XYZ file of C-alpha atoms in Angstrom:
413
model
C 2.844 -43.111 40.960
C 4.882 -42.390 37.997
C 6.869 -39.316 38.041
C 7.932 -37.389 34.956
C 11.737 -37.280 34.808
C 11.840 -34.598 32.311
C 12.410 -31.278 34.182
C 12.767 -29.012 31.297
C 12.633 -28.907 27.452
C 13.614 -25.668 25.416
C 15.018 -24.416 22.250
C 17.861 -21.886 21.932
C 19.017 -20.196 18.742
C 22.572 -19.358 18.069
C 22.834 -15.524 18.060
C 25.930 -13.317 17.829
C 24.558 -10.980 20.439
C 23.274 -12.614 23.688
C 20.826 -10.070 24.619
C 19.174 -9.597 21.110
C 17.076 -12.323 19.283
C 18.535 -13.540 16.004
C 17.045 -12.113 12.770
C 17.273 -14.133 9.461
C 16.655 -13.560 5.903
C 16.259 -15.878 2.722
C 19.296 -18.098 2.280
C 20.639 -17.699 5.816
C 21.352 -20.708 7.986
C 19.227 -21.097 11.162
C 21.105 -22.989 13.803
C 20.689 -23.606 17.675
C 20.157 -26.521 19.968
C 17.229 -28.266 21.782
C 17.993 -28.817 25.498
C 16.661 -31.548 27.798
C 17.040 -31.516 31.422
C 16.243 -34.627 33.166
C 16.156 -35.595 36.793
C 16.816 -39.342 36.209
C 17.370 -41.885 33.712
C 14.730 -41.719 30.954
C 13.799 -43.518 27.724
C 13.330 -41.548 24.660
C 11.848 -42.937 21.494
C 12.601 -39.983 19.231
C 13.149 -36.076 19.105
C 11.908 -34.400 15.952
C 12.191 -30.795 14.719
C 9.865 -29.193 12.380
C 10.600 -25.669 10.930
C 7.567 -23.839 9.370
C 6.555 -20.566 7.970
C 3.209 -19.299 7.016
C 1.293 -16.217 6.035
C -2.254 -16.427 7.331
C -5.288 -14.153 7.150
C -8.812 -14.571 8.866
C -11.742 -12.401 9.710
C -15.434 -12.703 10.007
C -18.278 -10.580 8.432
C -21.917 -10.530 9.362
C -24.327 -10.289 6.351
C -27.995 -9.578 6.311
C -30.200 -12.044 4.161
C -33.538 -10.308 4.820
C -35.550 -8.497 7.367
C -34.884 -10.953 10.201
C -32.243 -13.258 8.975
C -28.394 -12.889 9.060
C -25.520 -15.033 8.584
C -21.973 -14.893 9.182
C -19.216 -15.282 6.545
C -15.755 -16.398 7.285
C -12.727 -15.374 5.198
C -9.435 -17.052 5.507
C -6.407 -17.950 3.582
C -2.808 -18.913 3.940
C 0.546 -19.120 1.977
C 3.418 -21.596 2.856
C 7.013 -20.189 2.934
C 8.811 -22.748 4.839
C 8.537 -26.516 5.751
C 11.453 -28.421 6.812
C 11.654 -31.532 8.957
C 14.706 -32.978 10.753
C 15.215 -35.784 13.226
C 17.585 -34.985 16.176
C 17.370 -38.293 18.057
C 16.016 -41.865 16.820
C 16.771 -45.135 18.326
C 18.541 -47.361 15.765
C 16.335 -50.490 16.680
C 13.149 -48.393 16.387
C 12.380 -48.907 20.268
C 13.981 -46.325 22.526
C 17.247 -44.602 23.738
C 18.118 -44.477 27.323
C 19.344 -41.086 28.487
C 21.136 -40.476 31.768
C 20.000 -37.786 34.215
C 21.417 -34.368 33.676
C 21.487 -31.968 30.724
C 21.406 -33.054 27.106
C 21.922 -30.796 24.003
C 20.912 -31.676 20.542
C 22.071 -29.227 17.771
C 20.371 -28.439 14.717
C 20.974 -26.338 11.590
C 18.990 -25.669 8.444
C 19.146 -23.289 5.504
C 16.134 -21.040 4.724
C 14.933 -21.076 0.927
C 16.935 -18.937 -1.344
C 13.921 -17.547 -3.018
C 12.566 -14.471 -1.540
C 10.811 -14.944 1.771
C 8.303 -12.451 3.382
C 9.174 -10.346 6.425
C 7.602 -11.388 9.781
C 4.472 -9.349 10.470
C 1.647 -9.158 13.113
C -1.710 -7.590 12.136
C -5.297 -7.347 13.104
C -6.586 -9.785 10.574
C -3.493 -11.637 9.731
C 0.118 -12.416 10.419
C 3.315 -13.847 8.895
C 5.221 -16.036 11.177
C 8.303 -18.427 11.242
C 8.896 -20.986 13.958
C 10.762 -24.161 15.015
C 8.532 -26.898 16.644
C 10.075 -29.767 18.641
C 8.162 -32.892 19.439
C 9.584 -35.343 22.084
C 8.267 -39.011 22.170
C 8.816 -41.198 25.042
C 7.076 -44.596 25.968
C 4.261 -44.591 28.291
C 4.234 -40.668 28.353
C 2.357 -38.140 26.544
C 4.150 -36.321 23.629
C 5.816 -33.009 24.655
C 5.776 -30.133 22.199
C 7.434 -26.890 22.356
C 7.544 -24.091 19.722
C 9.741 -21.106 19.494
C 9.398 -18.218 16.764
C 12.064 -16.667 15.029
C 12.156 -13.396 12.957
C 12.584 -12.984 9.216
C 13.302 -9.600 7.631
C 13.629 -9.684 3.872
C 16.213 -6.899 2.809
C 14.927 -3.962 0.732
C 17.682 -1.803 -0.599
C 16.654 1.662 -1.172
C 19.820 2.247 -3.529
C 18.062 1.104 -6.645
C 16.949 3.327 -9.656
C 13.153 2.849 -8.971
C 13.416 3.818 -5.100
C 15.774 6.829 -5.913
C 13.433 8.242 -8.307
C 11.728 11.523 -7.165
C 8.072 11.536 -6.462
C 5.779 14.535 -7.391
C 2.204 15.325 -8.066
C -0.601 18.113 -8.386
C -4.129 18.070 -7.400
C -6.847 20.814 -7.213
C -10.483 20.765 -6.069
C -13.356 23.388 -6.465
C -14.880 24.423 -3.228
C -18.657 24.822 -3.592
C -21.809 24.978 -1.860
C -24.644 23.813 -3.996
C -24.122 25.590 -7.304
C -22.055 28.453 -5.980
C -18.319 28.257 -6.222
C -16.079 29.699 -3.582
C -12.732 29.244 -5.433
C -10.205 26.472 -5.978
C -7.642 24.758 -3.573
C -4.489 23.405 -5.300
C -1.516 21.477 -4.010
C 1.911 20.592 -5.690
C 4.199 18.499 -3.795
C 7.491 16.751 -4.499
C 9.893 14.568 -2.447
C 13.522 13.628 -3.404
C 12.930 9.842 -3.664
C 10.599 6.982 -3.026
C 12.577 4.774 -0.765
C 13.378 5.671 2.737
C 14.389 3.829 6.088
C 12.926 4.310 9.517
C 14.389 7.093 11.306
C 15.202 9.392 8.250
C 13.766 12.679 7.628
C 11.664 13.243 4.483
C 12.062 17.099 3.071
C 8.784 17.935 1.631
C 8.626 20.564 -1.114
C 5.095 21.764 -1.494
C 2.929 24.618 -2.584
C -0.547 25.314 -1.293
C -2.693 27.693 -3.278
C -5.774 28.880 -1.493
C -8.063 30.670 -3.920
C -11.194 30.179 -1.829
C -12.701 32.770 0.682
C -11.881 30.387 3.759
C -8.695 29.674 5.514
C -6.926 26.202 4.969
C -4.261 24.474 7.208
C -1.588 22.525 5.126
C -0.693 19.262 6.589
C 1.240 16.115 5.650
C 0.875 12.683 6.992
C 2.633 9.321 6.660
C 0.263 6.740 6.626
C 0.505 2.814 6.926
C -2.062 0.677 5.043
C -2.341 -3.025 5.850
C -4.280 -5.045 3.348
C -5.604 -8.586 3.879
C -6.899 -10.484 0.970
C -8.845 -13.866 1.152
C -11.337 -15.320 -1.424
C -11.496 -12.242 -3.605
C -12.339 -9.894 -0.821
C -10.015 -7.304 0.741
C -9.873 -6.021 4.248
C -7.851 -2.814 5.014
C -6.581 -1.128 8.127
C -5.081 2.296 7.906
C -3.198 4.319 10.536
C -1.247 7.609 10.710
C 2.370 7.132 11.722
C 3.700 10.683 11.480
C 2.263 14.105 11.062
C 3.554 17.584 9.730
C 1.359 20.750 10.238
C 1.840 24.196 8.561
C 0.701 27.517 9.150
C -2.843 28.764 8.375
C -3.103 29.937 4.951
C -5.713 32.764 4.612
C -8.212 33.454 1.694
C -6.574 34.214 -1.485
C -3.097 33.439 -0.087
C -0.399 30.850 -0.921
C 2.187 28.979 1.221
C 5.347 27.364 0.010
C 7.378 24.561 1.907
C 10.996 24.654 1.034
C 11.867 21.188 2.368
C 9.722 20.950 5.503
C 10.982 18.076 7.532
C 8.747 15.105 8.448
C 10.630 12.320 10.340
C 9.867 8.564 9.876
C 9.085 6.868 13.199
C 10.222 3.220 13.933
C 7.944 1.379 11.688
C 8.190 -2.026 9.913
C 9.544 -2.286 6.425
C 7.079 -2.414 3.517
C 5.689 -5.847 2.488
C 4.846 -6.005 -1.181
C 5.782 -9.559 -2.452
C 3.116 -11.501 -0.372
C -0.143 -12.634 -2.191
C -2.480 -12.068 0.744
C -0.737 -9.441 3.071
C 0.540 -6.198 1.989
C 1.964 -3.358 4.026
C 2.308 -0.013 2.059
C 3.207 3.469 3.019
C 2.157 6.812 1.626
C 2.944 10.530 2.108
C -0.386 12.354 1.952
C -0.709 16.227 1.624
C -4.101 17.689 2.342
C -5.107 21.272 3.467
C -8.267 20.700 5.642
C -10.636 23.628 5.225
C -12.288 25.270 8.292
C -15.702 25.087 6.665
C -16.743 21.529 5.975
C -19.607 22.598 3.925
C -17.286 23.894 1.009
C -15.839 20.515 0.496
C -18.054 17.717 1.696
C -15.470 14.991 1.037
C -11.921 16.439 1.850
C -10.338 13.197 1.081
C -10.687 13.934 -2.724
C -8.232 16.835 -2.200
C -5.545 14.622 -0.742
C -2.483 14.216 -2.859
C -0.678 10.993 -2.265
C 2.883 10.074 -2.951
C 3.906 6.462 -2.557
C 6.669 5.460 -0.259
C 8.622 2.210 0.334
C 10.220 1.625 3.862
C 13.377 -0.124 3.135
C 15.975 -2.014 5.347
C 19.188 -1.039 3.786
C 19.845 2.674 4.202
C 21.130 5.099 1.559
C 24.780 4.915 0.684
C 26.625 8.006 1.686
C 28.097 8.438 -1.898
C 25.776 6.133 -3.739
C 24.095 8.722 -5.910
C 23.374 12.318 -6.414
C 20.429 12.149 -3.975
C 22.471 10.973 -1.088
C 24.348 14.272 -0.888
C 22.848 17.096 1.380
C 22.655 19.556 -1.303
C 20.317 17.274 -3.291
C 17.669 17.661 -0.700
C 17.387 21.177 -2.051
C 17.906 20.372 -5.558
C 14.923 22.518 -6.603
C 16.713 25.790 -5.792
C 20.125 24.423 -6.752
C 19.721 23.105 -10.258
C 23.042 24.661 -11.385
C 24.919 22.197 -9.500
C 24.071 19.667 -12.037
C 26.396 21.283 -14.579
C 29.643 19.524 -14.580
C 32.804 21.843 -14.419
C 35.930 20.207 -16.436
C 38.839 19.473 -14.194
C 41.302 21.401 -16.517
C 40.346 24.364 -18.810
C 40.508 23.788 -22.511
C 42.684 25.965 -24.742
C 41.175 28.628 -26.690
C 40.215 27.795 -30.406
C 42.713 28.395 -33.155
C 42.543 31.588 -35.265
C 42.227 29.793 -38.390
C 39.164 27.814 -37.204
C 37.401 31.054 -36.476
C 38.191 33.334 -39.479
C 38.291 32.116 -42.948
C 41.370 32.597 -45.200
C 39.638 35.244 -47.379
C 38.492 37.133 -44.539
C 42.120 37.276 -42.936
C 43.706 38.401 -46.279
C 41.160 41.087 -46.724
C 41.744 42.559 -43.258
C 45.492 42.245 -43.369
C 46.750 45.758 -44.268
C 50.148 46.746 -45.595
C 52.565 48.648 -43.222
C 52.178 52.214 -43.562
C 54.880 54.941 -42.897
C 55.211 56.852 -39.680
C 52.176 58.779 -39.193
C 51.640 61.999 -37.354
C 49.697 60.987 -34.130
C 49.786 64.180 -32.529
C 45.896 64.652 -33.089
C 44.794 61.148 -32.402
C 43.021 62.258 -29.148
C 40.785 64.549 -31.296
C 38.899 61.696 -33.026
C 36.419 59.414 -31.703
C 37.981 56.174 -30.043
C 35.688 53.939 -31.788
C 37.157 54.836 -35.066
C 40.217 52.872 -34.161
C 38.593 49.852 -32.726
C 37.974 48.332 -36.095
C 41.653 47.807 -36.498
C 41.826 45.426 -33.775
C 38.731 43.409 -34.606
C 40.291 40.523 -36.548
C 43.797 40.594 -34.667
C 44.531 36.980 -33.844
C 44.523 35.904 -30.117
C 47.929 35.178 -28.446
C 49.146 31.601 -28.837
C 47.960 29.402 -26.047
C 50.721 28.113 -23.658
C 51.043 26.576 -20.313
C 54.148 28.447 -19.623
C 54.215 32.020 -18.616
C 55.951 34.170 -21.293
C 56.702 36.842 -18.990
C 57.777 35.243 -15.642
C 58.487 37.712 -12.665
C 61.958 37.856 -11.442
C 62.565 35.626 -8.273
C 63.458 38.585 -6.035
C 60.225 40.265 -6.985
C 58.185 37.326 -6.069
C 59.718 37.108 -2.686
C 58.959 40.528 -1.822
C 55.319 40.138 -2.887
C 54.941 37.206 -0.597
C 56.450 39.143 2.487
C 54.383 42.330 1.910
């Protein structure tokens, strides 16, 4: 009876944190070791490592070909992102290597492609996976295979102009039964930017105008749409990941949201670069009507604002939208006006009044006049004399400084 002397074969990835699995991105170096535990001396022909990464989709659809005939159609496709092979142990003579009993470690290291990879993903009709596979060849023994997956997350920096741009839209729908109109329902919504990260709060600015004779309940949703593509056919799966409900808006009434907060739960980042798998997010605003007969398909009233779930959060001072006041920029537009650090001096008198006008308004000195009856005339009669008087010369130094002792008394009073 032949006993297998291989007690255990496993893979260990190098990770800065022992308790958490490692996460990589394009261009990173994946390193670790393959560990063999032998109960006795054993001959090994080779130990080979194979790193792979694929995006795969697959689903089945049943189609009818007649009254009593049906057939099944399979849809599948795949995209390769990583394919690397490495030999960890190979006998020089091509026969075998004798390993003693105990523990043996074989380190490995390889670099992920510099071009953009795709984030790891698990869905109903497809997945994006990366793994390391090891094959152990020994004489007179079956090939031992082990595989261990690792996670790849491609960074999405939301601090880019495209993802910092505000998103806004308007939509309206006429509520009717047959040929009778019951009024119009309108939605206007705005969010500060397109890119967010999980855990952030989205302030929603919206206005719901209910011009119908029925009540509506404003709601906002964050939805995730998974799209799988194969052989020119598309399969989608949609789920609601967050909900925000408002107050009931009665007939002929209007409700305004001044930054209603909807929090993003822990969800995966957006996947937009894969040819066969996409993960997209959307903020949807829709006021459901309590009478479904008025609007048969209420989805046509849904206002959609695209979202991108990133991995790199907003920089604290990276842009105007990163400030707290920018979340309420609708009501604080005046903050955009820049205030100069130092005041500019007033314009020169010659730049305001022409020479001819100045000479015309300069009067010759008059002899002393009797001012005893000055208060008996209207005051505006004397205002004209001061219209073209030049302003005082601008100077940084106070021409009439206060005495030092007076300043001290003012400070103590």
